[in-house]
């Protein structure tokens, strides 16, 4: 965590990353916290689906007029509010903070910078949300083939809403804006003129690659002069794959809508292809060593793989835990240790011991 500078991405991964960073921050404040305590693992994997669905039925459909307050501002209660409330309870109230509560610690580099993003439905632009000024992230770097008046493809939340008290935004709300799964959670309306609404950041940058590379490009000169290179660690839940399970359609009606569903089925794969190209171009153009290391959830049984859901069963939790002990993940953890010079031998021993304990527990539970 002392070497980590930027955390970015979309959806559920950012919820876990934000909670871990807050636990680390609490540890720095001399609180008695063991970051490897299993209770925190249980906290972040707690159920969020029941409260969200119950609210959809009880509030969104039958009692949408109820409201709640955050400081001097009042908002309508809906399933989004229920999601935030459940997440706040699961994480022991540690995430019940405003964006501004992290500004000083991030500016002083006591904790890593977190950059959330969400997508504006009006024109597809990204809305980048962080505590520090990020206007340099609003458009791609210029070169000789691009005119100076090319339009931005992103907005800086803090700058754009500087008259609307942007630092008052709840971290819980920023997380929900970053992970607004279509239909499951409602779009978030923002106080602009005209009013805009935003949805899941994964539609533009599901793995945070675009934000990361744009940030690194802007900081290239400083990185070259002050560091020995950059390590990007990507934590993800799926492979590109899909050849063995394509979208199939047989009937006339299914063939009529096939173009739409094929696009939907392959959305993240197409994003991955583009990201891989971007990383290749960036690596060849950067003036410093650049490494990308992958930690990935790989299930032993694809049929029983944990679903993309706000509710995990005990079997799914065990499957995810065991996945971290897969050989590919262990090898990549060792690469991280080697690059950071943090003691390759000790980490290997810790990983093996943890793998043995997890495997034994899995067998006993089974």
Short mmCIF file of C-alpha atoms in Angstrom, two decimals:
data_model
loop_
_atom_site.label_atom_id
_atom_site.label_comp_id
_atom_site.label_asym_id
_atom_site.label_seq_id
_atom_site.Cartn_x
_atom_site.Cartn_y
_atom_site.Cartn_z
CA UNK A 1 0.00 0.00 0.00
CA UNK A 2 2.95 2.34 0.57
CA UNK A 3 3.98 1.92 -3.08
CA UNK A 4 0.47 2.07 -4.52
CA UNK A 5 -0.44 5.42 -6.07
CA UNK A 6 -3.66 5.14 -8.07
CA UNK A 7 -6.71 2.86 -7.78
CA UNK A 8 -9.29 3.00 -10.55
CA UNK A 9 -11.82 0.71 -12.23
CA UNK A 10 -15.55 0.04 -12.18
CA UNK A 11 -18.33 -1.78 -10.40
CA UNK A 12 -17.87 -4.27 -7.56
CA UNK A 13 -14.09 -4.26 -7.61
CA UNK A 14 -14.02 -0.60 -6.62
CA UNK A 15 -16.29 -1.31 -3.65
CA UNK A 16 -13.78 -3.82 -2.28
CA UNK A 17 -10.79 -1.60 -3.07
CA UNK A 18 -12.36 1.41 -1.33
CA UNK A 19 -13.12 -0.63 1.78
CA UNK A 20 -9.59 -2.03 1.93
CA UNK A 21 -8.09 1.45 1.54
CA UNK A 22 -10.25 2.74 4.40
CA UNK A 23 -9.13 -0.14 6.61
CA UNK A 24 -5.53 0.74 5.75
CA UNK A 25 -6.24 4.39 6.58
CA UNK A 26 -7.69 3.37 9.94
CA UNK A 27 -4.58 1.32 10.63
CA UNK A 28 -2.42 4.39 9.96
CA UNK A 29 -4.52 6.24 12.56
CA UNK A 30 -3.22 3.74 15.13
CA UNK A 31 -6.44 1.76 15.28
CA UNK A 32 -6.01 -1.89 16.14
CA UNK A 33 -6.70 -3.34 12.70
CA UNK A 34 -5.35 -6.50 11.13
CA UNK A 35 -5.86 -6.09 7.38
CA UNK A 36 -5.90 -9.89 6.93
CA UNK A 37 -8.66 -10.47 9.50
CA UNK A 38 -11.34 -12.67 7.90
CA UNK A 39 -14.14 -10.58 9.41
CA UNK A 40 -13.40 -7.85 6.87
CA UNK A 41 -13.61 -10.42 4.09
CA UNK A 42 -17.05 -11.42 5.38
CA UNK A 43 -18.06 -7.75 5.61
CA UNK A 44 -17.33 -6.88 2.01
CA UNK A 45 -18.92 -10.08 0.66
CA UNK A 46 -22.12 -9.59 2.67
CA UNK A 47 -25.55 -9.61 1.02
CA UNK A 48 -26.66 -6.44 -0.80
CA UNK A 49 -29.34 -7.95 -3.01
CA UNK A 50 -32.21 -8.50 -0.54
CA UNK A 51 -32.32 -4.92 0.69
CA UNK A 52 -32.07 -3.56 -2.86
CA UNK A 53 -34.83 -5.78 -4.25
CA UNK A 54 -37.11 -5.23 -1.24
CA UNK A 55 -36.74 -1.49 -1.68
CA UNK A 56 -37.61 -1.76 -5.37
CA UNK A 57 -40.94 -3.34 -4.46
CA UNK A 58 -41.76 -1.37 -1.30
CA UNK A 59 -40.42 2.08 -2.16
CA UNK A 60 -39.82 2.55 -5.88
CA UNK A 61 -43.23 1.15 -6.85
CA UNK A 62 -45.49 2.08 -3.94
CA UNK A 63 -43.90 4.79 -1.80
CA UNK A 64 -41.47 6.86 -3.90
CA UNK A 65 -42.22 10.11 -2.02
CA UNK A 66 -40.17 9.27 1.09
CA UNK A 67 -36.90 11.17 1.50
CA UNK A 68 -33.70 11.34 3.55
CA UNK A 69 -31.11 14.05 4.21
CA UNK A 70 -27.34 14.31 3.90
CA UNK A 71 -26.22 17.54 5.53
CA UNK A 72 -28.42 20.37 4.21
CA UNK A 73 -29.55 18.37 1.16
CA UNK A 74 -32.64 16.18 0.77
CA UNK A 75 -33.04 13.21 -1.58
CA UNK A 76 -35.71 10.64 -2.44
CA UNK A 77 -35.41 7.16 -0.93
CA UNK A 78 -35.20 4.42 -3.53
CA UNK A 79 -33.42 1.12 -4.05
CA UNK A 80 -30.18 3.05 -4.54
CA UNK A 81 -30.48 4.41 -1.00
CA UNK A 82 -31.20 0.89 0.29
CA UNK A 83 -28.08 -0.39 -1.48
CA UNK A 84 -25.96 2.30 0.16
CA UNK A 85 -27.52 1.63 3.57
CA UNK A 86 -26.85 -2.12 3.32
CA UNK A 87 -23.26 -1.51 2.17
CA UNK A 88 -22.74 0.93 5.04
CA UNK A 89 -24.00 -1.63 7.57
CA UNK A 90 -21.93 -4.45 6.08
CA UNK A 91 -18.75 -2.36 6.29
CA UNK A 92 -19.33 -1.25 9.91
CA UNK A 93 -19.97 2.39 8.95
CA UNK A 94 -16.39 2.94 7.80
CA UNK A 95 -17.45 4.10 4.33
CA UNK A 96 -20.08 6.55 5.61
CA UNK A 97 -17.93 9.55 4.69
CA UNK A 98 -17.96 12.47 2.29
CA UNK A 99 -15.56 12.80 -0.62
CA UNK A 100 -13.86 15.72 1.10
CA UNK A 101 -12.90 13.56 4.09
CA UNK A 102 -10.17 11.96 1.96
CA UNK A 103 -8.83 15.08 0.23
CA UNK A 104 -6.02 15.87 2.70
CA UNK A 105 -4.79 12.28 3.06
CA UNK A 106 -4.75 11.80 -0.70
CA UNK A 107 -3.00 15.13 -1.29
CA UNK A 108 -0.34 14.19 1.27
CA UNK A 109 0.01 10.70 -0.30
CA UNK A 110 -0.78 9.03 3.01
CA UNK A 111 -3.18 6.79 1.11
CA UNK A 112 -3.49 5.90 -2.59
CA UNK A 113 -5.53 8.17 -4.83
CA UNK A 114 -8.87 6.69 -5.91
CA UNK A 115 -10.49 7.77 -9.16
CA UNK A 116 -14.11 6.72 -9.71
CA UNK A 117 -15.88 7.23 -13.00
CA UNK A 118 -19.37 6.95 -14.35
CA UNK A 119 -20.97 7.41 -17.78
CA UNK A 120 -23.23 10.32 -18.74
CA UNK A 121 -26.17 8.86 -20.66
CA UNK A 122 -26.78 12.10 -22.57
CA UNK A 123 -23.62 11.87 -24.69
CA UNK A 124 -21.53 8.94 -23.42
CA UNK A 125 -18.84 11.07 -21.79
CA UNK A 126 -17.14 9.89 -18.62
CA UNK A 127 -17.61 11.73 -15.34
CA UNK A 128 -14.38 11.33 -13.34
CA UNK A 129 -14.86 11.60 -9.58
CA UNK A 130 -11.92 12.16 -7.25
CA UNK A 131 -10.76 14.52 -4.53
CA UNK A 132 -7.99 16.18 -6.56
CA UNK A 133 -8.33 18.37 -9.68
CA UNK A 134 -8.47 16.07 -12.70
CA UNK A 135 -9.13 18.42 -15.61
CA UNK A 136 -6.04 17.08 -17.40
CA UNK A 137 -7.93 13.77 -17.70
CA UNK A 138 -10.77 15.29 -19.73
CA UNK A 139 -9.35 14.47 -23.14
CA UNK A 140 -6.63 12.36 -24.70
CA UNK A 141 -3.16 13.91 -25.09
CA UNK A 142 -2.82 16.06 -28.21
CA UNK A 143 -0.45 15.25 -31.04
CA UNK A 144 0.30 16.76 -34.42
CA UNK A 145 -2.59 14.93 -36.08
CA UNK A 146 -5.23 16.31 -33.69
CA UNK A 147 -6.51 19.88 -33.71
CA UNK A 148 -6.34 21.89 -30.52
CA UNK A 149 -10.11 22.33 -30.34
CA UNK A 150 -11.01 18.62 -30.21
CA UNK A 151 -13.81 18.10 -27.71
CA UNK A 152 -13.21 16.39 -24.34
CA UNK A 153 -14.61 12.90 -23.82
CA UNK A 154 -14.72 13.22 -20.01
CA UNK A 155 -15.65 15.72 -17.29
CA UNK A 156 -14.04 16.46 -13.94
CA UNK A 157 -16.76 16.14 -11.28
CA UNK A 158 -15.11 18.50 -8.76
CA UNK A 159 -14.60 21.26 -11.34
CA UNK A 160 -17.89 20.83 -13.18
CA UNK A 161 -19.98 21.02 -9.99
CA UNK A 162 -17.81 23.49 -8.08
CA UNK A 163 -20.91 25.56 -7.24
CA UNK A 164 -22.84 22.54 -5.95
CA UNK A 165 -20.64 21.57 -2.98
CA UNK A 166 -19.05 18.55 -4.72
CA UNK A 167 -16.94 17.49 -1.73
CA UNK A 168 -20.18 16.78 0.15
CA UNK A 169 -20.80 13.75 -2.11
CA UNK A 170 -21.03 10.57 -0.02
CA UNK A 171 -18.39 7.94 -0.82
CA UNK A 172 -21.20 5.38 -0.71
CA UNK A 173 -22.97 7.31 -3.46
CA UNK A 174 -19.80 7.62 -5.54
CA UNK A 175 -19.44 3.85 -5.33
CA UNK A 176 -23.04 3.33 -6.40
CA UNK A 177 -22.60 5.75 -9.33
CA UNK A 178 -19.53 3.76 -10.38
CA UNK A 179 -21.44 0.45 -10.11
CA UNK A 180 -24.94 1.30 -11.31
CA UNK A 181 -25.82 -2.00 -12.93
CA UNK A 182 -28.61 -1.30 -15.45
CA UNK A 183 -32.12 -1.93 -14.08
CA UNK A 184 -30.82 -3.35 -10.77
CA UNK A 185 -29.88 0.13 -9.51
CA UNK A 186 -31.41 3.43 -10.66
CA UNK A 187 -29.47 5.98 -12.67
CA UNK A 188 -28.23 8.93 -10.62
CA UNK A 189 -29.49 12.41 -11.54
CA UNK A 190 -26.98 15.26 -11.19
CA UNK A 191 -27.71 18.97 -10.52
CA UNK A 192 -26.68 20.42 -13.89
CA UNK A 193 -28.63 22.50 -16.38
CA UNK A 194 -30.01 20.63 -18.22
CA UNK A 195 -30.16 17.79 -15.70
CA UNK A 196 -28.00 14.80 -16.67
CA UNK A 197 -28.05 11.27 -15.34
CA UNK A 198 -25.20 8.80 -15.09
CA UNK A 199 -24.82 5.03 -14.99
CA UNK A 200 -22.25 2.24 -14.58
CA UNK A 201 -18.69 3.30 -15.41
CA UNK A 202 -18.02 -0.15 -16.85
CA UNK A 203 -19.78 0.85 -20.06
CA UNK A 204 -16.73 2.96 -20.98
CA UNK A 205 -13.84 1.54 -18.97
CA UNK A 206 -14.66 -1.65 -17.09
CA UNK A 207 -11.10 -2.33 -15.90
CA UNK A 208 -9.79 1.21 -15.44
CA UNK A 209 -7.28 0.83 -18.28
CA UNK A 210 -8.28 4.02 -20.10
CA UNK A 211 -8.04 6.13 -16.94
CA UNK A 212 -4.75 4.54 -15.89
CA UNK A 213 -3.00 5.06 -19.23
CA UNK A 214 -4.27 8.61 -19.59
CA UNK A 215 -3.02 9.42 -16.10
CA UNK A 216 0.39 7.85 -16.79
CA UNK A 217 0.71 9.72 -20.07
CA UNK A 218 0.04 13.04 -18.35
CA UNK A 219 2.65 12.23 -15.67
CA UNK A 220 5.24 10.72 -18.04
CA UNK A 221 8.02 13.28 -17.56
CA UNK A 222 7.80 13.11 -13.75
CA UNK A 223 7.74 9.30 -13.81
CA UNK A 224 10.82 9.15 -16.04
CA UNK A 225 12.77 11.52 -13.78
CA UNK A 226 11.71 10.18 -10.38
CA UNK A 227 10.92 6.46 -10.61
CA UNK A 228 12.32 3.22 -11.95
CA UNK A 229 9.09 2.39 -13.79
CA UNK A 230 5.42 1.55 -13.33
CA UNK A 231 3.66 -1.64 -12.25
CA UNK A 232 -0.02 -2.05 -13.08
CA UNK A 233 -1.84 -4.78 -11.13
CA UNK A 234 -5.19 -5.73 -12.62
CA UNK A 235 -7.69 -7.65 -10.48
CA UNK A 236 -10.59 -9.03 -12.50
CA UNK A 237 -13.34 -11.63 -12.56
CA UNK A 238 -13.47 -12.90 -16.14
CA UNK A 239 -11.41 -13.96 -19.14
CA UNK A 240 -11.89 -12.77 -22.70
CA UNK A 241 -12.92 -16.32 -23.75
CA UNK A 242 -16.40 -16.97 -25.05
CA UNK A 243 -15.55 -19.04 -28.12
CA UNK A 244 -16.99 -22.11 -26.45
CA UNK A 245 -20.20 -20.30 -25.35
CA UNK A 246 -21.29 -17.82 -28.05
CA UNK A 247 -24.69 -16.20 -28.34
CA UNK A 248 -26.93 -18.61 -30.30
CA UNK A 249 -30.21 -17.81 -32.06
CA UNK A 250 -32.48 -20.17 -34.00
CA UNK A 251 -35.93 -18.67 -34.41
CA UNK A 252 -37.01 -15.81 -36.69
CA UNK A 253 -37.61 -13.46 -33.77
CA UNK A 254 -34.24 -14.30 -32.21
CA UNK A 255 -32.47 -13.67 -35.51
CA UNK A 256 -34.17 -10.28 -35.77
CA UNK A 257 -32.72 -9.11 -32.45
CA UNK A 258 -29.44 -11.03 -32.81
CA UNK A 259 -27.32 -7.94 -33.69
CA UNK A 260 -28.29 -6.29 -30.39
CA UNK A 261 -27.69 -9.35 -28.22
CA UNK A 262 -24.43 -10.24 -29.98
CA UNK A 263 -23.19 -6.75 -29.18
CA UNK A 264 -24.33 -7.09 -25.57
CA UNK A 265 -22.77 -10.55 -25.21
CA UNK A 266 -19.42 -9.39 -26.61
CA UNK A 267 -19.29 -5.89 -25.10
CA UNK A 268 -16.55 -6.59 -22.55
CA UNK A 269 -14.59 -8.71 -25.00
CA UNK A 270 -14.47 -5.86 -27.53
CA UNK A 271 -13.43 -3.49 -24.73
CA UNK A 272 -10.65 -5.92 -23.82
CA UNK A 273 -9.33 -6.02 -27.38
CA UNK A 274 -9.18 -2.23 -27.46
CA UNK A 275 -7.49 -2.05 -24.06
CA UNK A 276 -4.84 -4.56 -25.13
CA UNK A 277 -4.06 -2.42 -28.16
CA UNK A 278 -3.84 0.70 -25.98
CA UNK A 279 -1.42 -0.99 -23.56
CA UNK A 280 0.76 -2.21 -26.44
CA UNK A 281 1.03 1.28 -27.95
CA UNK A 282 1.65 2.81 -24.53
CA UNK A 283 4.37 0.32 -23.61
CA UNK A 284 6.21 0.92 -26.87
CA UNK A 285 5.98 4.71 -26.50
CA UNK A 286 6.74 5.15 -22.78
CA UNK A 287 10.23 6.10 -21.73
CA UNK A 288 10.34 3.85 -18.67
CA UNK A 289 9.78 0.16 -17.80
CA UNK A 290 6.08 -0.73 -17.67
CA UNK A 291 4.68 -4.00 -16.31
CA UNK A 292 1.13 -5.30 -16.20
CA UNK A 293 0.38 -8.23 -13.87
CA UNK A 294 -2.98 -9.99 -13.73
CA UNK A 295 -4.78 -11.50 -10.73
CA UNK A 296 -7.92 -13.25 -11.92
CA UNK A 297 -10.84 -15.26 -10.63
CA UNK A 298 -10.67 -18.62 -12.39
CA UNK A 299 -13.15 -21.23 -11.24
CA UNK A 300 -12.38 -24.95 -11.28
CA UNK A 301 -15.93 -25.53 -12.50
CA UNK A 302 -17.28 -22.95 -14.96
CA UNK A 303 -20.84 -24.19 -14.46
CA UNK A 304 -20.66 -23.33 -10.76
CA UNK A 305 -18.73 -20.09 -11.18
CA UNK A 306 -19.83 -17.24 -8.90
CA UNK A 307 -22.42 -15.08 -10.62
CA UNK A 308 -22.09 -11.33 -11.13
CA UNK A 309 -24.45 -10.62 -8.26
CA UNK A 310 -24.99 -8.60 -5.07
CA UNK A 311 -25.33 -11.90 -3.21
CA UNK A 312 -22.68 -14.60 -2.86
CA UNK A 313 -23.31 -18.07 -1.47
CA UNK A 314 -20.82 -19.71 0.87
CA UNK A 315 -19.78 -22.06 -1.94
CA UNK A 316 -19.11 -19.12 -4.26
CA UNK A 317 -17.04 -17.37 -1.59
CA UNK A 318 -14.92 -20.48 -1.12
CA UNK A 319 -14.50 -20.82 -4.88
CA UNK A 320 -13.23 -17.24 -5.15
CA UNK A 321 -10.85 -17.74 -2.20
CA UNK A 322 -9.40 -20.90 -3.73
CA UNK A 323 -8.99 -19.16 -7.08
CA UNK A 324 -6.44 -16.80 -5.56
CA UNK A 325 -4.29 -19.85 -4.83
CA UNK A 326 -4.27 -20.98 -8.47
CA UNK A 327 -0.76 -21.43 -9.88
CA UNK A 328 -1.11 -18.52 -12.31
CA UNK A 329 -2.11 -16.17 -9.50
CA UNK A 330 0.66 -17.41 -7.19
CA UNK A 331 3.23 -16.94 -9.98
CA UNK A 332 1.99 -13.41 -10.60
CA UNK A 333 2.07 -12.56 -6.88
CA UNK A 334 5.70 -13.66 -6.87
CA UNK A 335 6.36 -11.38 -9.84
CA UNK A 336 4.88 -8.49 -7.87
CA UNK A 337 7.12 -9.32 -4.92
CA UNK A 338 10.17 -9.50 -7.17
CA UNK A 339 9.44 -6.17 -8.84
CA UNK A 340 8.82 -4.41 -5.54
CA UNK A 341 11.80 -6.07 -3.82
CA UNK A 342 9.70 -7.02 -0.81
CA UNK A 343 11.10 -10.46 -0.08
CA UNK A 344 10.15 -13.08 -2.63
CA UNK A 345 10.93 -16.05 -0.37
CA UNK A 346 8.80 -14.88 2.56
CA UNK A 347 5.80 -14.11 0.38
CA UNK A 348 6.05 -17.51 -1.31
CA UNK A 349 5.99 -19.17 2.12
CA UNK A 350 2.98 -17.09 3.21
CA UNK A 351 1.08 -17.93 0.03
CA UNK A 352 1.75 -21.66 0.39
CA UNK A 353 0.67 -21.67 4.04
CA UNK A 354 -2.52 -19.76 3.24
CA UNK A 355 -3.25 -22.12 0.34
CA UNK A 356 -2.95 -25.16 2.61
CA UNK A 357 -5.26 -23.64 5.25
CA UNK A 358 -7.87 -22.64 2.66
CA UNK A 359 -7.81 -26.06 0.98
CA UNK A 360 -8.21 -27.83 4.34
CA UNK A 361 -11.12 -25.58 5.32
CA UNK A 362 -12.77 -26.16 1.95
CA UNK A 363 -12.59 -29.94 2.37
CA UNK A 364 -13.97 -29.77 5.92
CA UNK A 365 -16.89 -27.55 4.87
CA UNK A 366 -17.64 -29.73 1.88
#
